[in-house]
Amino acid sequence: NVIGPLNAIQLVGAVKAKANFSVPILHTQYRLSDEDSVYFVPNDIQFRNAKIYDMENNMAVVNGGIHHKTLGRFTFDLDINTEKLLCFDKKDFGDDSFFGTIYASGNTKIHNIRGETDIDGNMTPLPGSSFVYNASRENYINTQKFITFRDIAKLNEPVQGSSQKEVLSTQEEESKHSMSSDLYANFTINANPNLRLSLLTDSKANDYIN
């Protein structure tokens, strides 16, 4: 049903949805099954135990909603639970510093408001998972801002005029506020032997630490 005045239209009802979609940042494709309904209520599009499948028919369950103000000013809150899902699938480095294939179980919450998206995940790697990180490029480690390498021998050295804790806190705050991205991802990774982690230390000799 389409209801309301023309300048404040609302959709009310339910549909059986079937859709294919991709997530470019994860290099994955999924499909929404047509056995579940998507519910429309005023200012909300709701997913109630909607099932999504990866290309290998592993399943996740989605709850939450896409919120709007009369079909404008969209935000969303989604809760995704899975026992097994292909969460990342990049085949080579390309222009990035990493690639891999990650199967995982766990929960991820995605929240969007005022143009910012927060992703909070608690995931456990499953068999068949691998992740490769390239640390062999010249000056590569020193130029990466999203990973901080610190000399463990200097952690307990006194810092002139400030405590070590205060300096580290200031550095973390400066790093946080200097980010230009509107996407914030926080993951708890329950690391285990299911995940093969490889560090490329010499690309010419093809040397890895596994």
PDB file of C-alpha atoms in Angstrom:
ATOM      1  CA  ASN A   1       0.000   0.000   0.000  1.00  0.00           C
ATOM      2  CA  VAL A   2       1.135   3.532  -0.827  1.00  0.00           C
ATOM      3  CA  ILE A   3      -0.377   6.012   1.601  1.00  0.00           C
ATOM      4  CA  GLY A   4      -0.120   9.637   2.668  1.00  0.00           C
ATOM      5  CA  PRO A   5       0.106  12.997   0.925  1.00  0.00           C
ATOM      6  CA  LEU A   6       2.386  13.349  -2.107  1.00  0.00           C
ATOM      7  CA  ASN A   7       4.998  15.237  -0.089  1.00  0.00           C
ATOM      8  CA  ALA A   8       5.064  12.579   2.660  1.00  0.00           C
ATOM      9  CA  ILE A   9       4.496   9.206   0.985  1.00  0.00           C
ATOM     10  CA  GLN A  10       4.687   6.042   3.058  1.00  0.00           C
ATOM     11  CA  LEU A  11       4.824   2.362   2.104  1.00  0.00           C
ATOM     12  CA  VAL A  12       2.926  -0.138   4.244  1.00  0.00           C
ATOM     13  CA  GLY A  13       2.816  -3.900   3.707  1.00  0.00           C
ATOM     14  CA  ALA A  14       5.125  -6.826   3.022  1.00  0.00           C
ATOM     15  CA  VAL A  15       6.869  -8.379   0.050  1.00  0.00           C
ATOM     16  CA  LYS A  16       8.695 -11.619  -0.649  1.00  0.00           C
ATOM     17  CA  ALA A  17      12.036 -10.324  -1.783  1.00  0.00           C
ATOM     18  CA  LYS A  18      14.546 -12.004  -4.048  1.00  0.00           C
ATOM     19  CA  ALA A  19      17.721 -10.124  -4.871  1.00  0.00           C
ATOM     20  CA  ASN A  20      21.381 -10.567  -5.712  1.00  0.00           C
ATOM     21  CA  PHE A  21      23.899  -8.032  -4.459  1.00  0.00           C
ATOM     22  CA  SER A  22      27.630  -7.596  -4.116  1.00  0.00           C
ATOM     23  CA  VAL A  23      29.810  -5.981  -1.459  1.00  0.00           C
ATOM     24  CA  PRO A  24      32.812  -4.585  -3.381  1.00  0.00           C
ATOM     25  CA  ILE A  25      34.955  -3.899  -0.309  1.00  0.00           C
ATOM     26  CA  LEU A  26      34.667  -7.597   0.637  1.00  0.00           C
ATOM     27  CA  HIS A  27      34.852  -8.917  -2.958  1.00  0.00           C
ATOM     28  CA  THR A  28      31.823 -11.084  -2.215  1.00  0.00           C
ATOM     29  CA  GLN A  29      28.370 -11.687  -3.666  1.00  0.00           C
ATOM     30  CA  TYR A  30      25.216 -12.663  -1.827  1.00  0.00           C
ATOM     31  CA  ARG A  31      21.572 -13.313  -2.508  1.00  0.00           C
ATOM     32  CA  LEU A  32      18.462 -12.594  -0.481  1.00  0.00           C
ATOM     33  CA  SER A  33      16.092 -15.549  -0.585  1.00  0.00           C
ATOM     34  CA  ASP A  34      12.456 -15.130  -1.618  1.00  0.00           C
ATOM     35  CA  GLU A  35      11.193 -17.281   1.265  1.00  0.00           C
ATOM     36  CA  ASP A  36      11.395 -14.362   3.682  1.00  0.00           C
ATOM     37  CA  SER A  37       9.298 -11.238   3.765  1.00  0.00           C
ATOM     38  CA  VAL A  38      10.540  -7.677   3.959  1.00  0.00           C
ATOM     39  CA  TYR A  39       8.103  -5.587   5.977  1.00  0.00           C
ATOM     40  CA  PHE A  40       7.201  -1.962   5.300  1.00  0.00           C
ATOM     41  CA  VAL A  41       5.904   0.199   8.139  1.00  0.00           C
ATOM     42  CA  PRO A  42       5.836   4.009   8.316  1.00  0.00           C
ATOM     43  CA  ASN A  43       9.406   5.313   8.113  1.00  0.00           C
ATOM     44  CA  ASP A  44      10.926   1.841   8.292  1.00  0.00           C
ATOM     45  CA  ILE A  45      11.784  -1.132   6.053  1.00  0.00           C
ATOM     46  CA  GLN A  46      12.268  -4.134   8.317  1.00  0.00           C
ATOM     47  CA  PHE A  47      14.169  -7.404   7.923  1.00  0.00           C
ATOM     48  CA  ARG A  48      12.866 -10.097  10.259  1.00  0.00           C
ATOM     49  CA  ASN A  49      15.087 -13.175  10.234  1.00  0.00           C
ATOM     50  CA  ALA A  50      15.771 -12.637   6.550  1.00  0.00           C
ATOM     51  CA  LYS A  51      18.190 -15.189   5.114  1.00  0.00           C
ATOM     52  CA  ILE A  52      21.088 -14.274   2.861  1.00  0.00           C
ATOM     53  CA  TYR A  53      23.359 -16.795   1.142  1.00  0.00           C
ATOM     54  CA  ASP A  54      26.870 -16.553  -0.244  1.00  0.00           C
ATOM     55  CA  MET A  55      27.830 -18.107  -3.573  1.00  0.00           C
ATOM     56  CA  GLU A  56      28.504 -21.434  -1.822  1.00  0.00           C
ATOM     57  CA  ASN A  57      25.054 -21.506  -0.177  1.00  0.00           C
ATOM     58  CA  ASN A  58      26.348 -20.717   3.309  1.00  0.00           C
ATOM     59  CA  MET A  59      23.697 -18.759   5.194  1.00  0.00           C
ATOM     60  CA  ALA A  60      23.421 -15.746   7.479  1.00  0.00           C
ATOM     61  CA  VAL A  61      20.342 -14.324   9.195  1.00  0.00           C
ATOM     62  CA  VAL A  62      19.673 -10.588   9.058  1.00  0.00           C
ATOM     63  CA  ASN A  63      17.497  -8.575  11.425  1.00  0.00           C
ATOM     64  CA  GLY A  64      17.081  -4.834  11.579  1.00  0.00           C
ATOM     65  CA  GLY A  65      15.817  -2.057   9.427  1.00  0.00           C
ATOM     66  CA  ILE A  66      16.399   0.675   6.903  1.00  0.00           C
ATOM     67  CA  HIS A  67      15.015   3.842   8.439  1.00  0.00           C
ATOM     68  CA  HIS A  68      13.793   6.877   6.510  1.00  0.00           C
ATOM     69  CA  LYS A  69      11.777  10.058   6.741  1.00  0.00           C
ATOM     70  CA  THR A  70       9.011   9.659   4.147  1.00  0.00           C
ATOM     71  CA  LEU A  71      11.395   7.901   1.738  1.00  0.00           C
ATOM     72  CA  GLY A  72      14.265  10.295   2.368  1.00  0.00           C
ATOM     73  CA  ARG A  73      17.171  10.733   4.821  1.00  0.00           C
ATOM     74  CA  PHE A  74      17.940   7.009   4.916  1.00  0.00           C
ATOM     75  CA  THR A  75      19.826   5.375   7.784  1.00  0.00           C
ATOM     76  CA  PHE A  76      20.066   1.721   8.783  1.00  0.00           C
ATOM     77  CA  ASP A  77      20.712  -0.705  11.621  1.00  0.00           C
ATOM     78  CA  LEU A  78      21.446  -4.325  10.727  1.00  0.00           C
ATOM     79  CA  ASP A  79      22.329  -7.324  12.871  1.00  0.00           C
ATOM     80  CA  ILE A  80      23.885 -10.281  10.997  1.00  0.00           C
ATOM     81  CA  ASN A  81      24.397 -13.711  12.557  1.00  0.00           C
ATOM     82  CA  THR A  82      25.967 -16.725  10.877  1.00  0.00           C
ATOM     83  CA  GLU A  83      27.347 -20.156  11.646  1.00  0.00           C
ATOM     84  CA  LYS A  84      29.365 -20.033   8.417  1.00  0.00           C
ATOM     85  CA  LEU A  85      29.644 -17.375   5.721  1.00  0.00           C
ATOM     86  CA  LEU A  86      32.196 -16.362   3.100  1.00  0.00           C
ATOM     87  CA  CYS A  87      33.042 -12.928   4.523  1.00  0.00           C
ATOM     88  CA  PHE A  88      36.019 -11.927   2.344  1.00  0.00           C
ATOM     89  CA  ASP A  89      37.314 -13.287  -0.953  1.00  0.00           C
ATOM     90  CA  LYS A  90      40.108 -11.394  -2.705  1.00  0.00           C
ATOM     91  CA  LYS A  91      42.354 -13.453  -4.979  1.00  0.00           C
ATOM     92  CA  ASP A  92      45.512 -11.320  -5.250  1.00  0.00           C
ATOM     93  CA  PHE A  93      47.172  -8.167  -3.916  1.00  0.00           C
ATOM     94  CA  GLY A  94      46.194  -5.879  -6.774  1.00  0.00           C
ATOM     95  CA  ASP A  95      46.759  -2.351  -5.441  1.00  0.00           C
ATOM     96  CA  ASP A  96      46.209  -3.427  -1.842  1.00  0.00           C
ATOM     97  CA  SER A  97      48.533  -4.801   0.816  1.00  0.00           C
ATOM     98  CA  PHE A  98      46.499  -7.942   1.504  1.00  0.00           C
ATOM     99  CA  PHE A  99      44.278 -10.612   0.033  1.00  0.00           C
ATOM    100  CA  GLY A 100      42.665 -13.796   1.216  1.00  0.00           C
ATOM    101  CA  THR A 101      39.584 -15.935   1.681  1.00  0.00           C
ATOM    102  CA  ILE A 102      37.808 -15.793   5.029  1.00  0.00           C
ATOM    103  CA  TYR A 103      35.041 -18.087   6.216  1.00  0.00           C
ATOM    104  CA  ALA A 104      33.712 -17.140   9.636  1.00  0.00           C
ATOM    105  CA  SER A 105      30.994 -17.593  12.206  1.00  0.00           C
ATOM    106  CA  GLY A 106      29.768 -14.893  14.544  1.00  0.00           C
ATOM    107  CA  ASN A 107      27.829 -11.652  14.754  1.00  0.00           C
ATOM    108  CA  THR A 108      28.213  -8.304  13.027  1.00  0.00           C
ATOM    109  CA  LYS A 109      26.267  -5.129  13.721  1.00  0.00           C
ATOM    110  CA  ILE A 110      26.163  -2.355  11.105  1.00  0.00           C
ATOM    111  CA  HIS A 111      24.887   1.062  12.153  1.00  0.00           C
ATOM    112  CA  ASN A 112      24.557   4.144   9.938  1.00  0.00           C
ATOM    113  CA  ILE A 113      23.537   7.635  10.969  1.00  0.00           C
ATOM    114  CA  ARG A 114      24.431  11.141   9.764  1.00  0.00           C
ATOM    115  CA  GLY A 115      26.575   9.747   6.958  1.00  0.00           C
ATOM    116  CA  GLU A 116      28.809   7.646   9.229  1.00  0.00           C
ATOM    117  CA  THR A 117      28.798   3.860   9.224  1.00  0.00           C
ATOM    118  CA  ASP A 118      29.986   1.815  12.209  1.00  0.00           C
ATOM    119  CA  ILE A 119      30.681  -1.912  11.855  1.00  0.00           C
ATOM    120  CA  ASP A 120      31.175  -3.957  15.021  1.00  0.00           C
ATOM    121  CA  GLY A 121      31.947  -7.629  14.583  1.00  0.00           C
ATOM    122  CA  ASN A 122      32.806 -10.605  16.749  1.00  0.00           C
ATOM    123  CA  MET A 123      33.999 -13.321  14.385  1.00  0.00           C
ATOM    124  CA  THR A 124      35.681 -16.729  14.571  1.00  0.00           C
ATOM    125  CA  PRO A 125      37.644 -18.045  11.544  1.00  0.00           C
ATOM    126  CA  LEU A 126      36.533 -21.376  10.105  1.00  0.00           C
ATOM    127  CA  PRO A 127      38.477 -24.035   8.144  1.00  0.00           C
ATOM    128  CA  GLY A 128      39.540 -22.949   4.669  1.00  0.00           C
ATOM    129  CA  SER A 129      40.414 -19.408   5.755  1.00  0.00           C
ATOM    130  CA  SER A 130      43.639 -17.721   4.689  1.00  0.00           C
ATOM    131  CA  PHE A 131      44.982 -14.173   4.834  1.00  0.00           C
ATOM    132  CA  VAL A 132      48.161 -12.836   3.190  1.00  0.00           C
ATOM    133  CA  TYR A 133      49.775  -9.504   4.121  1.00  0.00           C
ATOM    134  CA  ASN A 134      52.548  -7.885   2.058  1.00  0.00           C
ATOM    135  CA  ALA A 135      55.279  -6.313   4.179  1.00  0.00           C
ATOM    136  CA  SER A 136      57.970  -6.493   1.486  1.00  0.00           C
ATOM    137  CA  ARG A 137      57.474  -3.156  -0.261  1.00  0.00           C
ATOM    138  CA  GLU A 138      60.161  -0.532   0.292  1.00  0.00           C
ATOM    139  CA  ASN A 139      59.260   1.643   3.292  1.00  0.00           C
ATOM    140  CA  TYR A 140      55.887  -0.085   3.295  1.00  0.00           C
ATOM    141  CA  ILE A 141      55.564  -0.623   7.030  1.00  0.00           C
ATOM    142  CA  ASN A 142      56.517   2.974   7.821  1.00  0.00           C
ATOM    143  CA  THR A 143      53.938   4.447   5.432  1.00  0.00           C
ATOM    144  CA  GLN A 144      50.903   2.543   6.685  1.00  0.00           C
ATOM    145  CA  LYS A 145      48.721   4.617   9.006  1.00  0.00           C
ATOM    146  CA  PHE A 146      46.198   1.949   9.931  1.00  0.00           C
ATOM    147  CA  ILE A 147      48.828  -0.258  11.591  1.00  0.00           C
ATOM    148  CA  THR A 148      51.192   1.090  14.270  1.00  0.00           C
ATOM    149  CA  PHE A 149      54.515  -0.668  14.876  1.00  0.00           C
ATOM    150  CA  ARG A 150      56.250   0.181  18.166  1.00  0.00           C
ATOM    151  CA  ASP A 151      59.627  -0.850  19.592  1.00  0.00           C
ATOM    152  CA  ILE A 152      58.835  -3.067  22.575  1.00  0.00           C
ATOM    153  CA  ALA A 153      62.135  -2.102  24.213  1.00  0.00           C
ATOM    154  CA  LYS A 154      60.985   1.537  24.431  1.00  0.00           C
ATOM    155  CA  LEU A 155      57.559   0.942  25.915  1.00  0.00           C
ATOM    156  CA  ASN A 156      58.716   1.467  29.491  1.00  0.00           C
ATOM    157  CA  GLU A 157      61.029   4.414  28.857  1.00  0.00           C
ATOM    158  CA  PRO A 158      59.996   7.625  30.669  1.00  0.00           C
ATOM    159  CA  VAL A 159      58.588  10.358  28.441  1.00  0.00           C
ATOM    160  CA  GLN A 160      59.650  13.949  29.127  1.00  0.00           C
ATOM    161  CA  GLY A 161      56.815  15.939  30.700  1.00  0.00           C
ATOM    162  CA  SER A 162      54.133  13.274  30.286  1.00  0.00           C
ATOM    163  CA  SER A 163      53.381   9.750  31.284  1.00  0.00           C
ATOM    164  CA  GLN A 164      53.649   7.011  28.660  1.00  0.00           C
ATOM    165  CA  LYS A 165      49.900   6.436  28.992  1.00  0.00           C
ATOM    166  CA  GLU A 166      49.120  10.103  28.290  1.00  0.00           C
ATOM    167  CA  VAL A 167      51.331  10.189  25.183  1.00  0.00           C
ATOM    168  CA  LEU A 168      49.855   6.996  23.739  1.00  0.00           C
ATOM    169  CA  SER A 169      46.336   8.273  24.456  1.00  0.00           C
ATOM    170  CA  THR A 170      47.104  11.551  22.676  1.00  0.00           C
ATOM    171  CA  GLN A 171      48.524   9.707  19.668  1.00  0.00           C
ATOM    172  CA  GLU A 172      45.451   7.488  19.478  1.00  0.00           C
ATOM    173  CA  GLU A 173      43.100  10.485  19.637  1.00  0.00           C
ATOM    174  CA  GLU A 174      45.056  12.359  16.933  1.00  0.00           C
ATOM    175  CA  SER A 175      44.972   9.278  14.706  1.00  0.00           C
ATOM    176  CA  LYS A 176      41.249   8.845  15.260  1.00  0.00           C
ATOM    177  CA  HIS A 177      40.353  12.440  14.431  1.00  0.00           C
ATOM    178  CA  SER A 178      42.653  12.612  11.397  1.00  0.00           C
ATOM    179  CA  MET A 179      40.796   9.822   9.607  1.00  0.00           C
ATOM    180  CA  SER A 180      39.081  11.005   6.437  1.00  0.00           C
ATOM    181  CA  SER A 181      36.873   7.937   6.069  1.00  0.00           C
ATOM    182  CA  ASP A 182      33.275   7.852   7.279  1.00  0.00           C
ATOM    183  CA  LEU A 183      33.508   4.078   7.786  1.00  0.00           C
ATOM    184  CA  TYR A 184      34.635   2.775  11.175  1.00  0.00           C
ATOM    185  CA  ALA A 185      35.227  -0.951  11.594  1.00  0.00           C
ATOM    186  CA  ASN A 186      35.853  -2.631  14.945  1.00  0.00           C
ATOM    187  CA  PHE A 187      36.421  -6.388  14.965  1.00  0.00           C
ATOM    188  CA  THR A 188      37.110  -8.912  17.664  1.00  0.00           C
ATOM    189  CA  ILE A 189      38.832 -11.818  15.887  1.00  0.00           C
ATOM    190  CA  ASN A 190      38.848 -15.060  17.843  1.00  0.00           C
ATOM    191  CA  ALA A 191      42.037 -16.303  16.196  1.00  0.00           C
ATOM    192  CA  ASN A 192      42.561 -20.060  15.966  1.00  0.00           C
ATOM    193  CA  PRO A 193      44.448 -22.606  13.819  1.00  0.00           C
ATOM    194  CA  ASN A 194      41.630 -22.579  11.226  1.00  0.00           C
ATOM    195  CA  LEU A 195      43.148 -19.386   9.805  1.00  0.00           C
ATOM    196  CA  ARG A 196      46.408 -19.565   7.851  1.00  0.00           C
ATOM    197  CA  LEU A 197      48.125 -16.191   8.201  1.00  0.00           C
ATOM    198  CA  SER A 198      50.997 -15.449   5.814  1.00  0.00           C
ATOM    199  CA  LEU A 199      53.382 -12.497   5.879  1.00  0.00           C
ATOM    200  CA  LEU A 200      55.239 -11.799   2.614  1.00  0.00           C
ATOM    201  CA  THR A 201      58.698 -10.635   3.657  1.00  0.00           C
ATOM    202  CA  ASP A 202      60.540 -10.769   0.311  1.00  0.00           C
ATOM    203  CA  SER A 203      58.564 -10.574  -2.919  1.00  0.00           C
ATOM    204  CA  LYS A 204      61.599 -11.295  -5.136  1.00  0.00           C
ATOM    205  CA  ALA A 205      62.444 -14.528  -3.323  1.00  0.00           C
ATOM    206  CA  ASN A 206      58.793 -15.228  -2.595  1.00  0.00           C
ATOM    207  CA  ASP A 207      59.596 -15.661   1.101  1.00  0.00           C
ATOM    208  CA  TYR A 208      56.730 -15.969   3.563  1.00  0.00           C
ATOM    209  CA  ILE A 209      56.319 -16.328   7.294  1.00  0.00           C
ATOM    210  CA  ASN A 210      53.337 -18.600   7.931  1.00  0.00           C
TER     211      ASN A 210
END
